Amino acid sequence: MRDPSIRRSVALFRAFMREQTDPERCYTLLAQDAAEQIERRMPLHNRLVVDVGGGRGHFTEEFRRRGAQSYLFEPDLRELGARGSITAGSVVADGYLLPLADGVADVCFSSNVLEHVADPQTFLSELVRVTRPGGLIYVSFTNWLSPWGGHEWAPWHYLGADRARARYRRRTGHPAKHTLGENLFAIHIGPTLRQVRARDDVSVVSARSRYWPFLAEAVTRVPGLREIATWNLLLILRRRTQTAAAMNSPLGGTRG
């Protein structure tokens, strides 16, 4: 499917709406779409891809289907086994401290994880650390003010997290999976973009709405509007070489 396009967006949205009843269809389609976005910038064949927080392994499997050597790092053992078996090459590991040497990955991939970590900048720094100079870092997240920011209790999070969780429990008869401040955090697009652009170890290849069918990059440039209309921010970053990082550092090019 052409990206961006209304057809693609509708297909992804329909799959997303059936996530609870047909997770295989939802995540298989999402994995195919993510892999295609990466391959527009770097062929996956014979590349080493690190999938951080990839849960049930759909993304890792798709990367392998395209010829990549891919490994899944996931902290939740229940997520790893949710499909009845654990994807080969999976490692139980925290994204804050990956058991990998510096610069080993051609691509470091993280889909919809950033809103679930308390310290997103430390998490991003770890993704950058394990990526080789010239390699890509793919990060997407659902921001808090998106219509889906409250996850399973969206869009009622606009009325407050506690009220939204209480409503979810009344409607379903069981507590929500996510709790604000514990495993879901209010992350915003503007501050995230400013923090990423201020780094001297990465350059921004793309900052865009992941699912928006038109003007996908334009919507992220409008303060205020982007916090609602972007829905899900996709960042594709390139790890700078040491020389490029030094040139962009405030101390770069100076002499002692």
Coordinates of C-alpha atoms in Angstrom, one line a residue:
M1 CA 0.0 0.0 0.0
R2 CA 1.3 3.4 -0.9
D3 CA 2.3 5.5 2.1
P4 CA 0.7 7.9 2.9
S5 CA -2.6 7.1 1.3
I6 CA -6.2 7.0 2.5
R7 CA -6.4 3.3 1.5
R8 CA -3.4 2.4 3.7
S9 CA -4.7 4.5 6.6
V10 CA -8.2 2.9 6.4
A11 CA -6.7 -0.6 6.3
L12 CA -4.5 0.0 9.3
F13 CA -7.3 1.7 11.3
R14 CA -9.7 -1.2 10.6
A15 CA -7.0 -3.7 11.8
F16 CA -6.4 -1.6 14.9
M17 CA -10.1 -1.5 15.8
R18 CA -10.0 -5.3 15.7
E19 CA -6.9 -5.6 17.8
Q20 CA -8.6 -7.3 20.7
T21 CA -10.5 -9.8 18.6
D22 CA -7.9 -10.4 15.9
P23 CA -4.5 -9.4 17.1
E24 CA -2.7 -11.6 14.5
R25 CA -4.2 -9.6 11.7
C26 CA -3.6 -6.3 13.4
Y27 CA 0.1 -6.8 14.2
T28 CA 1.0 -8.7 11.0
L29 CA -0.3 -5.8 8.9
L30 CA 1.4 -3.2 11.2
A31 CA 4.7 -5.2 11.0
Q32 CA 4.5 -5.3 7.2
D33 CA 3.9 -1.6 7.0
A34 CA 6.8 -0.8 9.4
A35 CA 9.2 -3.0 7.5
E36 CA 8.2 -1.2 4.2
Q37 CA 8.9 2.2 5.8
I38 CA 12.4 1.1 6.9
E39 CA 13.2 -0.5 3.5
R40 CA 12.5 2.8 1.8
R41 CA 15.7 4.0 3.6
M42 CA 17.7 0.8 4.1
P43 CA 17.3 -2.7 2.6
L44 CA 16.7 -5.2 5.4
H45 CA 18.4 -8.1 3.7
N46 CA 21.5 -9.2 5.6
R47 CA 21.0 -6.4 8.2
L48 CA 21.1 -6.8 12.0
V49 CA 17.8 -5.5 13.4
V50 CA 17.1 -5.1 17.1
D51 CA 13.4 -5.1 18.1
V52 CA 13.0 -3.5 21.5
G53 CA 9.7 -4.1 23.2
G54 CA 8.3 -6.0 20.3
G55 CA 6.0 -8.1 22.5
R56 CA 4.7 -11.2 20.7
G57 CA 7.3 -11.1 17.9
H58 CA 5.3 -10.0 14.9
F59 CA 7.9 -7.3 13.9
T60 CA 10.9 -9.6 14.4
E61 CA 9.3 -12.3 12.3
E62 CA 8.5 -9.8 9.5
F63 CA 12.1 -8.5 9.5
R64 CA 13.4 -12.1 9.2
R65 CA 11.0 -12.7 6.3
R66 CA 12.8 -9.9 4.5
G67 CA 16.2 -11.4 5.0
A68 CA 17.3 -9.6 8.2
Q69 CA 19.0 -11.1 11.2
S70 CA 16.6 -9.9 13.9
Y71 CA 16.4 -10.3 17.6
L72 CA 13.6 -9.5 20.0
F73 CA 14.2 -7.8 23.4
E74 CA 11.1 -7.8 25.6
P75 CA 10.9 -7.3 29.4
D76 CA 7.5 -9.0 29.8
L77 CA 7.6 -12.8 29.7
R78 CA 3.8 -12.9 29.4
E79 CA 3.9 -10.9 26.3
L80 CA 6.6 -13.1 24.8
G81 CA 4.4 -16.2 25.3
A82 CA 1.0 -14.6 24.5
R83 CA 0.8 -16.5 21.1
G84 CA 1.4 -19.9 22.7
S85 CA 5.1 -20.0 21.9
I86 CA 8.0 -17.7 22.2
T87 CA 9.7 -16.3 19.1
A88 CA 13.1 -17.8 18.5
G89 CA 16.0 -15.5 19.3
S90 CA 14.0 -13.6 22.0
V91 CA 15.7 -12.2 25.1
V92 CA 14.0 -11.1 28.3
A93 CA 15.6 -7.6 28.7
D94 CA 14.9 -4.1 29.8
G95 CA 15.1 -1.4 27.2
Y96 CA 17.0 0.8 29.5
L97 CA 19.9 -1.6 29.6
L98 CA 20.1 -3.8 26.6
P99 CA 22.7 -6.7 26.8
L100 CA 24.4 -5.5 23.6
A101 CA 27.7 -3.9 22.7
D102 CA 27.8 -0.4 21.3
G103 CA 27.0 0.0 17.7
V104 CA 26.1 -3.6 16.8
A105 CA 22.7 -2.9 15.1
D106 CA 22.0 -1.7 11.6
V107 CA 18.5 -0.9 12.7
C108 CA 17.1 -0.4 16.2
F109 CA 13.3 -0.7 16.2
S110 CA 10.8 0.2 18.8
S111 CA 7.0 0.4 18.1
N112 CA 4.6 2.0 20.6
V113 CA 6.9 1.5 23.6
L114 CA 8.0 5.1 24.4
E115 CA 4.7 6.0 26.1
H116 CA 5.2 3.0 28.5
V117 CA 8.6 4.0 29.9
A118 CA 9.1 6.5 32.7
D119 CA 12.3 8.0 31.3
P120 CA 11.9 8.2 27.5
Q121 CA 15.2 10.1 27.0
T122 CA 17.3 7.4 28.7
F123 CA 15.4 4.8 26.7
L124 CA 16.1 6.6 23.4
S125 CA 19.8 7.0 24.4
E126 CA 20.0 3.2 24.8
L127 CA 18.5 2.7 21.3
V128 CA 21.1 5.1 19.9
R129 CA 24.0 3.4 21.8
V130 CA 23.4 0.0 20.2
T131 CA 23.0 1.4 16.7
R132 CA 26.0 1.6 14.4
P133 CA 27.1 5.0 12.9
G134 CA 24.9 5.4 9.8
G135 CA 22.3 3.0 11.1
L136 CA 18.6 3.8 11.7
I137 CA 16.6 4.1 14.8
Y138 CA 12.8 3.7 14.2
V139 CA 10.6 4.9 17.1
S140 CA 6.9 5.3 17.2
F141 CA 4.6 6.2 20.1
T142 CA 1.1 7.2 20.9
N143 CA 1.2 10.7 22.5
W144 CA -1.1 11.5 25.5
L145 CA -3.3 14.0 23.8
S146 CA -4.0 11.7 20.8
P147 CA -7.5 10.4 20.7
W148 CA -5.9 7.0 21.5
G149 CA -3.6 8.4 24.2
G150 CA -5.4 6.6 27.0
H151 CA -5.1 3.3 25.2
E152 CA -7.9 1.0 26.2
W153 CA -9.7 3.7 28.2
A154 CA -9.5 6.3 25.4
P155 CA -10.9 8.8 24.5
W156 CA -12.2 9.3 28.0
H157 CA -8.7 10.1 29.2
Y158 CA -9.5 13.7 28.1
L159 CA -11.7 13.8 31.2
G160 CA -9.0 12.6 33.4
A161 CA -7.2 9.3 33.9
D162 CA -8.9 8.2 37.1
R163 CA -12.3 8.9 35.7
A164 CA -11.5 7.1 32.5
R165 CA -10.2 4.0 34.3
A166 CA -13.3 3.9 36.5
R167 CA -15.5 4.1 33.5
Y168 CA -13.6 1.3 31.8
R169 CA -14.0 -1.0 34.9
R170 CA -17.8 -0.3 35.1
R171 CA -18.2 -1.1 31.4
T172 CA -16.0 -4.2 31.2
G173 CA -16.2 -5.6 34.8
H174 CA -12.4 -5.8 35.1
P175 CA -9.6 -3.3 35.8
A176 CA -7.8 -1.6 32.9
K177 CA -4.4 -3.0 31.9
H178 CA -2.8 0.5 32.0
T179 CA -2.4 2.9 34.9
L180 CA -1.1 6.4 34.3
G181 CA 2.2 6.9 36.0
E182 CA 2.9 3.2 36.4
N183 CA 2.9 1.6 32.9
L184 CA 1.5 4.5 30.8
F185 CA 3.0 8.0 30.8
A186 CA 1.8 11.3 29.4
I187 CA 4.3 11.9 26.6
H188 CA 3.9 14.8 24.2
I189 CA 5.1 15.5 20.7
G190 CA 6.5 19.0 21.0
P191 CA 9.0 18.3 23.9
T192 CA 10.0 15.0 22.3
L193 CA 10.9 16.6 19.0
R194 CA 12.8 19.4 20.7
Q195 CA 14.8 16.9 22.8
V196 CA 15.6 14.6 19.8
R197 CA 16.7 17.6 17.6
A198 CA 18.9 18.8 20.3
R199 CA 20.9 15.6 20.4
D200 CA 24.3 15.6 18.6
D201 CA 24.5 11.8 18.1
V202 CA 21.5 11.5 15.7
S203 CA 19.9 13.3 12.8
V204 CA 16.2 13.3 12.1
V205 CA 15.4 11.5 8.8
S206 CA 11.7 11.7 9.3
A207 CA 9.2 13.0 11.9
R208 CA 5.7 12.3 10.8
S209 CA 2.3 10.9 11.7
R210 CA 2.5 7.2 11.4
Y211 CA -1.0 6.7 10.2
W212 CA -2.2 10.0 8.8
P213 CA -3.3 9.6 5.1
F214 CA -2.0 13.0 3.8
L215 CA 0.4 15.8 4.9
A216 CA 1.9 13.3 7.3
E217 CA 4.9 15.4 8.0
A218 CA 3.2 18.8 7.9
V219 CA 0.8 18.0 10.7
T220 CA 3.7 17.4 13.1
R221 CA 5.0 21.0 12.5
V222 CA 2.0 22.8 13.9
P223 CA 2.2 23.3 17.6
G224 CA -1.0 22.4 19.5
L225 CA -2.7 20.8 16.5
R226 CA 0.0 18.1 16.3
E227 CA -0.7 17.0 19.9
I228 CA -4.1 15.8 18.8
A229 CA -4.0 15.3 15.0
T230 CA -0.8 13.3 14.8
W231 CA -2.3 10.3 16.6
N232 CA 0.9 8.4 16.6
L233 CA 4.3 10.0 16.0
L234 CA 6.9 8.1 13.9
L235 CA 10.5 9.2 14.2
I236 CA 13.2 7.7 12.0
L237 CA 16.6 8.8 13.1
R238 CA 20.1 8.2 11.7
R239 CA 23.0 7.6 14.1
R240 CA 25.7 10.2 13.3
T241 CA 29.3 9.3 12.8
Q242 CA 31.7 10.5 15.5
T243 CA 33.0 13.2 13.2
A244 CA 29.5 14.5 12.4
A245 CA 28.5 14.4 16.1
A246 CA 31.6 16.4 17.0
M247 CA 30.9 19.0 14.3
N248 CA 27.4 19.5 15.7
S249 CA 28.5 19.6 19.3
P250 CA 28.8 23.1 21.0
L251 CA 32.5 22.2 21.5
G252 CA 33.0 20.8 18.0
G253 CA 35.8 22.3 16.0
T254 CA 37.3 24.2 19.0
R255 CA 40.9 24.0 20.0
G256 CA 42.3 23.7 23.5

